[in-house]
PDB file of C-alpha atoms and ligand atoms in Angstrom:
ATOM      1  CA  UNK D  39      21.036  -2.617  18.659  1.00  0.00           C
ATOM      2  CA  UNK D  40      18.777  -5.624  18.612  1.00  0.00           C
ATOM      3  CA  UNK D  41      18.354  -7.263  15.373  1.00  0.00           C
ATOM      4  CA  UNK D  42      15.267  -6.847  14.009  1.00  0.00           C
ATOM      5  CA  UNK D  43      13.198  -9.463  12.180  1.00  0.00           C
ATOM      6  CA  UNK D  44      13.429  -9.044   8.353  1.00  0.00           C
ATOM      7  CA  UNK D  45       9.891  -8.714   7.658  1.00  0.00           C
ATOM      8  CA  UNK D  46       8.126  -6.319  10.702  1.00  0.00           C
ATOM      9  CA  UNK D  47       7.036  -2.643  10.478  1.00  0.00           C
ATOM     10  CA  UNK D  48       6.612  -0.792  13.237  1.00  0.00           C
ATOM     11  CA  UNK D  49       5.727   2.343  14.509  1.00  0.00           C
ATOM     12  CA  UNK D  50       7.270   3.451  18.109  1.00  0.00           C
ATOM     13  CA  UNK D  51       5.624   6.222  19.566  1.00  0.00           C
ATOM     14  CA  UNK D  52       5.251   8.231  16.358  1.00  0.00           C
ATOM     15  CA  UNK D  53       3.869  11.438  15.480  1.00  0.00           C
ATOM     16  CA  UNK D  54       2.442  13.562  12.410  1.00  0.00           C
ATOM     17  CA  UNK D  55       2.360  17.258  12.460  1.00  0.00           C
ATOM     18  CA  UNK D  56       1.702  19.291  10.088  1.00  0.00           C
ATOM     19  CA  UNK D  57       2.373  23.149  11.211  1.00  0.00           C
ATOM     20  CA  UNK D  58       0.750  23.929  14.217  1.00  0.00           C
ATOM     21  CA  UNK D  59      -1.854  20.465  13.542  1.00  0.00           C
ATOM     22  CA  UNK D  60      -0.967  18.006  15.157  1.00  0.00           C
ATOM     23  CA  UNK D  61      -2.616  14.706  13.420  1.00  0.00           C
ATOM     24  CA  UNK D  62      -1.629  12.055  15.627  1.00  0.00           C
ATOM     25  CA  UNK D  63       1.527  11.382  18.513  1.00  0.00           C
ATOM     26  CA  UNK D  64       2.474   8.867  20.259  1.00  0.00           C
ATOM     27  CA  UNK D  65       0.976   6.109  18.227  1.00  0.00           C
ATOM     28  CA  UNK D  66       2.624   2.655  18.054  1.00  0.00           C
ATOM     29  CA  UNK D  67       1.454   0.009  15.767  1.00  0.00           C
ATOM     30  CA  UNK D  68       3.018  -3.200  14.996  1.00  0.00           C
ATOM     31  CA  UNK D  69       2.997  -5.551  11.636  1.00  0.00           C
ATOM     32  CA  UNK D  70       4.337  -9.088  11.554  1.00  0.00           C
ATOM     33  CA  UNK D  71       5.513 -10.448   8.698  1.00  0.00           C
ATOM     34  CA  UNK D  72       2.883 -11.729   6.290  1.00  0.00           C
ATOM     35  CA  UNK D  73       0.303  -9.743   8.134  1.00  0.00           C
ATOM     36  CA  UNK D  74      -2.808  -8.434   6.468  1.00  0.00           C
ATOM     37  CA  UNK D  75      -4.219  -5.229   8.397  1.00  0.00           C
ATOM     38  CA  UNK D  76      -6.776  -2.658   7.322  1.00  0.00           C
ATOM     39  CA  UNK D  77      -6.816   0.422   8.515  1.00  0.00           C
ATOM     40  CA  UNK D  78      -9.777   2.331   8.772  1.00  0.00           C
ATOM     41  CA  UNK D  79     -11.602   5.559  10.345  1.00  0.00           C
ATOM     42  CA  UNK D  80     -13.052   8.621   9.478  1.00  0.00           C
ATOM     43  CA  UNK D  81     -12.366  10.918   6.459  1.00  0.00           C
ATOM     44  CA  UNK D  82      -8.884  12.807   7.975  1.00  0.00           C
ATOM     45  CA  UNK D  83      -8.283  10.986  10.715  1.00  0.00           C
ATOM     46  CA  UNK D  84      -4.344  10.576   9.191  1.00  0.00           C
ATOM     47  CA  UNK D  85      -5.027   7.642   7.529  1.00  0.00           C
ATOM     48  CA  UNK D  86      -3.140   8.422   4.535  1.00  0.00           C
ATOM     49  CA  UNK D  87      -0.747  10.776   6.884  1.00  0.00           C
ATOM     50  CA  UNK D  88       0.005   7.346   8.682  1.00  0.00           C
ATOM     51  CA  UNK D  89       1.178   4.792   5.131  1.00  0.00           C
ATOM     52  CA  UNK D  90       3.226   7.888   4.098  1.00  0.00           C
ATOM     53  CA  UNK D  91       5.559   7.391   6.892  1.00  0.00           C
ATOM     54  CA  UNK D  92       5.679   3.420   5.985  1.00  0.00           C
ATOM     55  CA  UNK D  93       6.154   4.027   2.072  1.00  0.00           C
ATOM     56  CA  UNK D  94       9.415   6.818   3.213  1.00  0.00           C
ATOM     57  CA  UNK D  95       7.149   9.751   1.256  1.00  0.00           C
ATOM     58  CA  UNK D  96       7.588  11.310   4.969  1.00  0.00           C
ATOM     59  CA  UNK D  97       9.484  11.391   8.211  1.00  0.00           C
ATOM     60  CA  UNK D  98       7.651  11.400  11.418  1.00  0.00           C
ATOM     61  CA  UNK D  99       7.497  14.602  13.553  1.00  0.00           C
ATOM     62  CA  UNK D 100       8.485  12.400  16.373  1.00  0.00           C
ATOM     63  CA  UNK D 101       8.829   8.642  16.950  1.00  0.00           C
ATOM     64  CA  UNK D 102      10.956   6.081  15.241  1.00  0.00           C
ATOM     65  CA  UNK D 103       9.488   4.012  12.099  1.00  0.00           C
ATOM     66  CA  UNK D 104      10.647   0.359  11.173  1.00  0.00           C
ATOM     67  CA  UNK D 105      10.180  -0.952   7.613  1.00  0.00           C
ATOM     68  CA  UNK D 106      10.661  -4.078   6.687  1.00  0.00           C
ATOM     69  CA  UNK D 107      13.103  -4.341   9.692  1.00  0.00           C
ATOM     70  CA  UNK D 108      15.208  -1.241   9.647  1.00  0.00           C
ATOM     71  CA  UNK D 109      15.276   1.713  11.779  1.00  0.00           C
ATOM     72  CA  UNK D 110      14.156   4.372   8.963  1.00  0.00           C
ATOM     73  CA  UNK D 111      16.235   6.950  11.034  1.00  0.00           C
ATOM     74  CA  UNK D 112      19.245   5.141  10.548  1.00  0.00           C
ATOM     75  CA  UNK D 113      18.509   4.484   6.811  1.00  0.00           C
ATOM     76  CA  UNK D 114      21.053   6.546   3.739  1.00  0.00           C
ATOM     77  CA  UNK D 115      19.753   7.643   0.962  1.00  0.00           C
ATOM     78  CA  UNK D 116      20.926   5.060  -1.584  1.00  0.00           C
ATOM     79  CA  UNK D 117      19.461   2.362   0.806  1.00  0.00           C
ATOM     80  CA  UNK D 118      16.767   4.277   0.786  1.00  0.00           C
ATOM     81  CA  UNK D 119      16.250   3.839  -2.776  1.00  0.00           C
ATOM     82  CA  UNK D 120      16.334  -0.023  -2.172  1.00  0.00           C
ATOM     83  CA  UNK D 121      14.865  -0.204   0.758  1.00  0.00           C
ATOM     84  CA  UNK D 122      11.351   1.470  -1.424  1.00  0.00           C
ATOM     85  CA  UNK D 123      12.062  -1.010  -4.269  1.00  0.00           C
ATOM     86  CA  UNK D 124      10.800  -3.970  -1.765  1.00  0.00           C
ATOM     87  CA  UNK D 125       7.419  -1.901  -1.072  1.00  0.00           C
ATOM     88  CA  UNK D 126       4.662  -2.076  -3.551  1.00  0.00           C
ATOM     89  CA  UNK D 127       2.542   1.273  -3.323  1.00  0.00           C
ATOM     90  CA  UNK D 128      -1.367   2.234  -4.076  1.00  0.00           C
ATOM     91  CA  UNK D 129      -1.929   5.637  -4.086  1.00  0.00           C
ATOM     92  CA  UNK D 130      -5.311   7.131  -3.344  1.00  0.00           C
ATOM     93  CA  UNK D 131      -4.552   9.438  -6.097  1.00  0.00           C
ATOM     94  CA  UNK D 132      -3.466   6.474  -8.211  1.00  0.00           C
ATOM     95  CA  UNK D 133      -0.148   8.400  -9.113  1.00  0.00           C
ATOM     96  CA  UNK D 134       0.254   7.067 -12.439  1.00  0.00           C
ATOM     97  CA  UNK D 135       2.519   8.657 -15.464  1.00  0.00           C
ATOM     98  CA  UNK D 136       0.260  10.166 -18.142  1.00  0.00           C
ATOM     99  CA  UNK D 137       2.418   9.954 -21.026  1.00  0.00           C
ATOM    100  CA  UNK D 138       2.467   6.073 -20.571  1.00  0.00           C
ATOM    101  CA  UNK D 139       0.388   3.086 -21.424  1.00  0.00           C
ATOM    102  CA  UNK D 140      -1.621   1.056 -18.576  1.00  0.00           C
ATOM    103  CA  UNK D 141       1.406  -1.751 -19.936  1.00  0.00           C
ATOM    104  CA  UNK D 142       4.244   0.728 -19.203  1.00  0.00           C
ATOM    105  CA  UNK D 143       2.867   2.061 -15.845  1.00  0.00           C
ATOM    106  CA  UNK D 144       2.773  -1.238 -14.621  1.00  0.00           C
ATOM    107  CA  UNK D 145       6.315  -1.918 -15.917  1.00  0.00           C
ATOM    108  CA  UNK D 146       7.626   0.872 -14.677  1.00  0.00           C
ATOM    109  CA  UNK D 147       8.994  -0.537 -11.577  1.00  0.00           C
ATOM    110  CA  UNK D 148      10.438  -3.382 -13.001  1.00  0.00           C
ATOM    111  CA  UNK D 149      12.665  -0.847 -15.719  1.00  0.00           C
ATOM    112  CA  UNK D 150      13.274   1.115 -12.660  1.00  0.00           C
ATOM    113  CA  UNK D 151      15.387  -1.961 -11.303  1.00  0.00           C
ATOM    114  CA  UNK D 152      16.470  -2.810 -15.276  1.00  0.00           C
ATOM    115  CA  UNK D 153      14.857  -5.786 -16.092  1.00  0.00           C
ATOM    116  CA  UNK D 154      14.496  -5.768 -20.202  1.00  0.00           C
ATOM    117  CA  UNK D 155      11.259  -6.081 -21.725  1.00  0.00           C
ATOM    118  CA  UNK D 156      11.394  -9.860 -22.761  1.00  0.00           C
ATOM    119  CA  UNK D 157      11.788 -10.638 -19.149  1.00  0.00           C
ATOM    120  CA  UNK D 158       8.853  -8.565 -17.866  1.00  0.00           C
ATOM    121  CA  UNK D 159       6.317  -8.614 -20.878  1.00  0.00           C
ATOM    122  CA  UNK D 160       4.875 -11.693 -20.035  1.00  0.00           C
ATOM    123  CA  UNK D 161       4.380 -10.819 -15.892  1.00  0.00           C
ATOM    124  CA  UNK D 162       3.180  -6.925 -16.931  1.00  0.00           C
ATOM    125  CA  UNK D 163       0.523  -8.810 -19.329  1.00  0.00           C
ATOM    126  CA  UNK D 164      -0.952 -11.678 -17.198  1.00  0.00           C
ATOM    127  CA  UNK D 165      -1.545  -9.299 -14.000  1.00  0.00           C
ATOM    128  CA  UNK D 166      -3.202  -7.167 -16.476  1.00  0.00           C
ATOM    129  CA  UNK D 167      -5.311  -9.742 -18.228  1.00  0.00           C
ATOM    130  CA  UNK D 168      -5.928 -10.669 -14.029  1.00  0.00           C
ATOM    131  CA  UNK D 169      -7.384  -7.229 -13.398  1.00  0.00           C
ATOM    132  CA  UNK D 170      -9.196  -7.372 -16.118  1.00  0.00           C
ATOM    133  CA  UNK D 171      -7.824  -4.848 -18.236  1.00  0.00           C
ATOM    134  CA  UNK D 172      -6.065  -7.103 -21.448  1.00  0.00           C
ATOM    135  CA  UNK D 173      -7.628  -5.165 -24.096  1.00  0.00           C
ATOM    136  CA  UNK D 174      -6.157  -1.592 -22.290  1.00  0.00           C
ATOM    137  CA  UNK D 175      -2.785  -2.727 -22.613  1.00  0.00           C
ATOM    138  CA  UNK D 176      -2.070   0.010 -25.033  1.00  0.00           C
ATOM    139  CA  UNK D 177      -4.246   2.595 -23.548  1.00  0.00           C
ATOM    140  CA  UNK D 178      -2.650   5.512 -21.936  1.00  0.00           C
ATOM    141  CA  UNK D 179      -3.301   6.086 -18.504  1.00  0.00           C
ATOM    142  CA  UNK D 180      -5.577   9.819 -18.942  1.00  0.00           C
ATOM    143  CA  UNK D 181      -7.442   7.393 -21.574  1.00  0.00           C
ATOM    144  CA  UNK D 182      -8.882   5.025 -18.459  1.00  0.00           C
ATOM    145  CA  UNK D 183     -11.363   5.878 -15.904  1.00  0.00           C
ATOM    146  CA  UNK D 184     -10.756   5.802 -12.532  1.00  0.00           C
ATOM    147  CA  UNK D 185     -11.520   1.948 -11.943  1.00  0.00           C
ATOM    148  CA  UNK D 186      -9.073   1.212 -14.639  1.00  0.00           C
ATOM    149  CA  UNK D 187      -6.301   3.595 -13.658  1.00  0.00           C
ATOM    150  CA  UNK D 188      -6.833   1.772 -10.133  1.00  0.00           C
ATOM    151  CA  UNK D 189      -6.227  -1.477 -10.725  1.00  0.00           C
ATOM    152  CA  UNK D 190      -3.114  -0.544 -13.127  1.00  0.00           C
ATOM    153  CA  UNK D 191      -2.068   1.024  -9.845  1.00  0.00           C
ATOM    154  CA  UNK D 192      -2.506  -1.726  -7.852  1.00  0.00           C
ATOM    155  CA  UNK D 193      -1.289  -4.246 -10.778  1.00  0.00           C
ATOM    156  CA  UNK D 194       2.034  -2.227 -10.607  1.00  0.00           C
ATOM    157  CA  UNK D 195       2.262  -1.688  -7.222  1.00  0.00           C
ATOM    158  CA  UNK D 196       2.644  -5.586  -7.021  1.00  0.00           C
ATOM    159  CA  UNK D 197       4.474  -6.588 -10.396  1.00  0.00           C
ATOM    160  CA  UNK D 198       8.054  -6.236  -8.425  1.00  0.00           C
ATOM    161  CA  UNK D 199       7.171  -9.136  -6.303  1.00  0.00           C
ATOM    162  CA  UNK D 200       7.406  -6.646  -2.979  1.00  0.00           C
ATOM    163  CA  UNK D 201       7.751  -7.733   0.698  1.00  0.00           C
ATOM    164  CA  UNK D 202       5.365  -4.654   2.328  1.00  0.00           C
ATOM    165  CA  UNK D 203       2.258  -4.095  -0.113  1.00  0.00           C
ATOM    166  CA  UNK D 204       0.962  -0.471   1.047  1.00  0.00           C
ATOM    167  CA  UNK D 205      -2.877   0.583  -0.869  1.00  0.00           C
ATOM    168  CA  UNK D 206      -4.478   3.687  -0.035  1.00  0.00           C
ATOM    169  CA  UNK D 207      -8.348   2.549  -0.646  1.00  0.00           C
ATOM    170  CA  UNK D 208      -7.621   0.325  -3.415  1.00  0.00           C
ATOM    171  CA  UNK D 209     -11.262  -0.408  -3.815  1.00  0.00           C
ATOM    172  CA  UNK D 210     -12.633   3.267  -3.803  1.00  0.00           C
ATOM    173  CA  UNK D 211     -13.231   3.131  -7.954  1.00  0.00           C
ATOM    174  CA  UNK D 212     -14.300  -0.302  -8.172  1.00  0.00           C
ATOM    175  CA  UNK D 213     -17.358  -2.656  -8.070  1.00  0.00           C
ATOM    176  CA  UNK D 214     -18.124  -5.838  -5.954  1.00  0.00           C
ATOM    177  CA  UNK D 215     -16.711  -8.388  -7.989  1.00  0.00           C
ATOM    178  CA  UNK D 216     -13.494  -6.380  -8.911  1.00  0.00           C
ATOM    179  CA  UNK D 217     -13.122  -5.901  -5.079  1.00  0.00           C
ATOM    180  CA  UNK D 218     -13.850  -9.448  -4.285  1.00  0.00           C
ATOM    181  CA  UNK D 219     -10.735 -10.369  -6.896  1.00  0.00           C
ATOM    182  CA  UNK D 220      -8.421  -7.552  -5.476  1.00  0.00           C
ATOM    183  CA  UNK D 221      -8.901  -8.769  -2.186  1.00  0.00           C
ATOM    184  CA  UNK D 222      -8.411 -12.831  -3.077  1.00  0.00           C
ATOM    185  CA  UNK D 223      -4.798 -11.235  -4.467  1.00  0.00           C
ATOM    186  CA  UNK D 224      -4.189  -9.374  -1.661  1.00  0.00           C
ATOM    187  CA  UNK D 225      -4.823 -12.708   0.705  1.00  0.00           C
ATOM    188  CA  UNK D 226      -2.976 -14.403  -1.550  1.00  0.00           C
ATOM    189  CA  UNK D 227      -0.138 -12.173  -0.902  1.00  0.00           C
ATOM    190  CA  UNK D 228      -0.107 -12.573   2.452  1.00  0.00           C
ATOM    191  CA  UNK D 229      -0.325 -16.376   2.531  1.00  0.00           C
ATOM    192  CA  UNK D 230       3.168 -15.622   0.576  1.00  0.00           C
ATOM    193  CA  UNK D 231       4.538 -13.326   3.441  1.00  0.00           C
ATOM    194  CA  UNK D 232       4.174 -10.116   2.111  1.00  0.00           C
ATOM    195  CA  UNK D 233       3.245  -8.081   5.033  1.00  0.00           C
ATOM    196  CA  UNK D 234      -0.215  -5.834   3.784  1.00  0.00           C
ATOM    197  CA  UNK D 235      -1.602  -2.705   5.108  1.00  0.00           C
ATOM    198  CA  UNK D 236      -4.990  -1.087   3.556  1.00  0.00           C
ATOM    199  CA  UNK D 237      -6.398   2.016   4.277  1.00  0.00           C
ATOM    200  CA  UNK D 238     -10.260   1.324   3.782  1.00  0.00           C
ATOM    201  CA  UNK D 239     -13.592   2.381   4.239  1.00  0.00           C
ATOM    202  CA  UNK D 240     -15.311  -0.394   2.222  1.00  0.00           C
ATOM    203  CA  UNK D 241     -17.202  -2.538   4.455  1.00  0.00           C
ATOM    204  CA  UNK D 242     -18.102  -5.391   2.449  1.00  0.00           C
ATOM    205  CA  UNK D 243     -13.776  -5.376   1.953  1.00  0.00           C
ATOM    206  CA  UNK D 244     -13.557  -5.529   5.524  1.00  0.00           C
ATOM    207  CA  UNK D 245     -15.897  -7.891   6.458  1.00  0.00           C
ATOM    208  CA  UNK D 246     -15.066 -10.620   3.768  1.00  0.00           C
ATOM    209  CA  UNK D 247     -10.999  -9.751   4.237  1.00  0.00           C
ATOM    210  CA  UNK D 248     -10.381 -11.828   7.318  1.00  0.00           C
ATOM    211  CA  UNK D 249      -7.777  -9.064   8.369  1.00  0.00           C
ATOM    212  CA  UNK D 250      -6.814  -7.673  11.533  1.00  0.00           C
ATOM    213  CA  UNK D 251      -8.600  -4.543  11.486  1.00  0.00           C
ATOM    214  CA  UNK D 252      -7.456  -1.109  13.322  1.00  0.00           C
ATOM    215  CA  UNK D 253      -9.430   1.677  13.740  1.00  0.00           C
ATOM    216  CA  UNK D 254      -8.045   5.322  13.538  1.00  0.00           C
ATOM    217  CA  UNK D 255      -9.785   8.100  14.979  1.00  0.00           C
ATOM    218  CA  UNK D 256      -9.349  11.452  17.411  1.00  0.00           C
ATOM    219  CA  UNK D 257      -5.514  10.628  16.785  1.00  0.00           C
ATOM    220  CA  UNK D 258      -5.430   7.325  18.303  1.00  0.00           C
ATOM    221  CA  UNK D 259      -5.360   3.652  16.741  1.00  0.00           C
ATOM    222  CA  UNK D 260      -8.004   1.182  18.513  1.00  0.00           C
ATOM    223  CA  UNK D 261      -7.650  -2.274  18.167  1.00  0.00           C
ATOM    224  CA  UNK D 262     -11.369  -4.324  18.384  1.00  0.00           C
ATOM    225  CA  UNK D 263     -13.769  -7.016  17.230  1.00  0.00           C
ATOM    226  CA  UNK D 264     -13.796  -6.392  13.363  1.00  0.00           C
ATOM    227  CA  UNK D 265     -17.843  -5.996  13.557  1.00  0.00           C
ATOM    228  CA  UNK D 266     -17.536  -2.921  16.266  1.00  0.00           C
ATOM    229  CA  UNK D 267     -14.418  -1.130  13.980  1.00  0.00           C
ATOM    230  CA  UNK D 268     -16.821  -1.135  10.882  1.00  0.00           C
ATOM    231  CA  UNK D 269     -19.643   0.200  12.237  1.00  0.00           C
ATOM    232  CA  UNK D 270     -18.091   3.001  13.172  1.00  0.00           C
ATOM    233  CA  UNK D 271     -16.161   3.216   9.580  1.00  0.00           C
TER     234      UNK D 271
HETATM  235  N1  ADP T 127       0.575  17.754   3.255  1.00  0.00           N
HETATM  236  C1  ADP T 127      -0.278  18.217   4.180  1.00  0.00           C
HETATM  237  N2  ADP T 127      -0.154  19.480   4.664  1.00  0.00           N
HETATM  238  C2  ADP T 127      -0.991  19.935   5.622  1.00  0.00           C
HETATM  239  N3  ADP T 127      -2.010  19.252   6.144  1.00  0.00           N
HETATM  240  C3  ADP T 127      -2.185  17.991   5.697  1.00  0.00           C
HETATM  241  C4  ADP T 127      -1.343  17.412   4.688  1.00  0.00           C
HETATM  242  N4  ADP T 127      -1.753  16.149   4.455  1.00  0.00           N
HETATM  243  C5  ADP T 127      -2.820  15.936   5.261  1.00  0.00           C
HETATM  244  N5  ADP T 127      -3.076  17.038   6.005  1.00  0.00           N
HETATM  245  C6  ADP T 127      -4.137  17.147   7.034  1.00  0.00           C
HETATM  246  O1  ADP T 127      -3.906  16.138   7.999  1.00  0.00           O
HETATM  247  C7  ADP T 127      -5.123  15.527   8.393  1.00  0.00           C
HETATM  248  C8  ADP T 127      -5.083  14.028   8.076  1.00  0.00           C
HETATM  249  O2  ADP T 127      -5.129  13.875   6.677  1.00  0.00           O
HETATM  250  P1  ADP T 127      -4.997  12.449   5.948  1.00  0.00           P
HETATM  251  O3  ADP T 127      -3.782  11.787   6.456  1.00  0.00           O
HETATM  252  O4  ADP T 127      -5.112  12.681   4.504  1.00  0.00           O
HETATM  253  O5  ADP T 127      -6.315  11.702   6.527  1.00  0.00           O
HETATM  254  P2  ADP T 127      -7.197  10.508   5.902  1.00  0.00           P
HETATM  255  O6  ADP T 127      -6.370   9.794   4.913  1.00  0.00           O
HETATM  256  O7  ADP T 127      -7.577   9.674   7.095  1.00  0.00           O
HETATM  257  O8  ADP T 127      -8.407  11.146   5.295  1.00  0.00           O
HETATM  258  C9  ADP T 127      -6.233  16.277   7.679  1.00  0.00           C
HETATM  259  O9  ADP T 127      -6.702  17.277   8.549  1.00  0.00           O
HETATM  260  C10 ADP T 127      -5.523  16.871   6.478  1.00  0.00           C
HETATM  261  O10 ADP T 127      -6.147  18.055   6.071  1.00  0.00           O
HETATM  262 MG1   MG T 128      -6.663   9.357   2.901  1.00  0.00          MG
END
């Protein structure tokens, strides 16, 4: 086996089925290290379908997946459970625990890996205060509305300091100038190497993210000139 490089995800010829559907096959799609990509398309195209096989919450029908240089295939469970600590995750459902404060839901990755309290506190309450949300430190998560539960997701999706930062439209529940901030983190995540990939249908997002943008539709990824990828979007 060739080594890979640490940082790449890749997807060789991969496919989604689900039943008799088939969503996509045979797509490849490459991210170097310290990449920022959006990925956008029409409402089911397998957007979402597509960062579920990068974020391990599925295996492909067919095709091999790379994360963060390892053949997924070849990958045991308990290095499984590693492997997902290094990828920060936004959920387009936000995913976050009910029974926990916007501070805990954020910590929760970093008492997942047991850090203490006194070492996280002060990380969990700056990228709060950054979002925005320093006086909802205490509030739990049903308590917020969907703007706020968002960027606790997307606040804890980063805290762990991960190498592959996955967001399912991040920006869905949120207005200009939040999205203008969440995207000046997300560049400045890249410029640190953290490969990024962004499923997104927000234009302005697009247009003002300098990413490499990739278009999926009719099961197939297209690669063009940012402007002709979000008209279409
Ligand atoms: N767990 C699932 N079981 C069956 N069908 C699914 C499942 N998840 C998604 N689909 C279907 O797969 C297609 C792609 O969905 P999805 O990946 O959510 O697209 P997008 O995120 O681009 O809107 C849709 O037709 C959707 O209904
Ligand atoms: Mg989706």
């Amino acid at each position: 086996m060739t080594a890979q490089p640490h940082g790449i995800v890749e997807l060789d010829r991969v496919a989604v089925r689900y039943g008799e559907q088939a969503v996509f096959a045979n797509l490849s799609l490459r991210l170097e290290q310290g990449s920022f990509t959006i990925l956008t398309g029409p409402s089911g195209a397998g957007k979402t379908s597509l960062l579920q096989l990068l974020y391990l919450a599925q295996p492909p029908s067919a095709g091999r997946v790379f994360v963060l240089g390892r053949d997924l295939a070849g990958v045991k469970r308990a290095e499984r459970h590693k492997l997902r600590r290094r990828i920060g995750v936004v959920f387009q459902e936000h995913g976050l625990l009910d029974h926990l404060s916007a501070f805990d839901n954020v910590a929760l990755p970093l008492r997942a890996a047991g850090q203490k309290p006194k070492d996280y506190a002060k990380d969990v309450l700056d990228l709060l205060t950054w979002v925005g949300l320093r006086d909802k430190v205490a509030a739990l998560a049903p308590s917020l509305s969907g703007g706020e539960r968002q960027r606790v997701a997307i606040a804890r999706a980063i805290v762990g300091k991960p190498n592959l930062l996955i967001a399912d439209e991040p920006t869905g529940n949120v207005d200009a100038e939040m999205s203008g901030r969440i995207l000046r983190l997300f560049q400045e995540l890249s410029r640190r190497g953290v490969t990024i990939l962004i499923a997104s249908h927000d234009v302005n997002f697009m247009r003002e993210s300098g990413a490499r943008i990739i278009r999926l539709a009719d099961g197939a990824l297209t690669e063009g000139p940012p402007a002709r990828a979000m008209e279409k979007a």
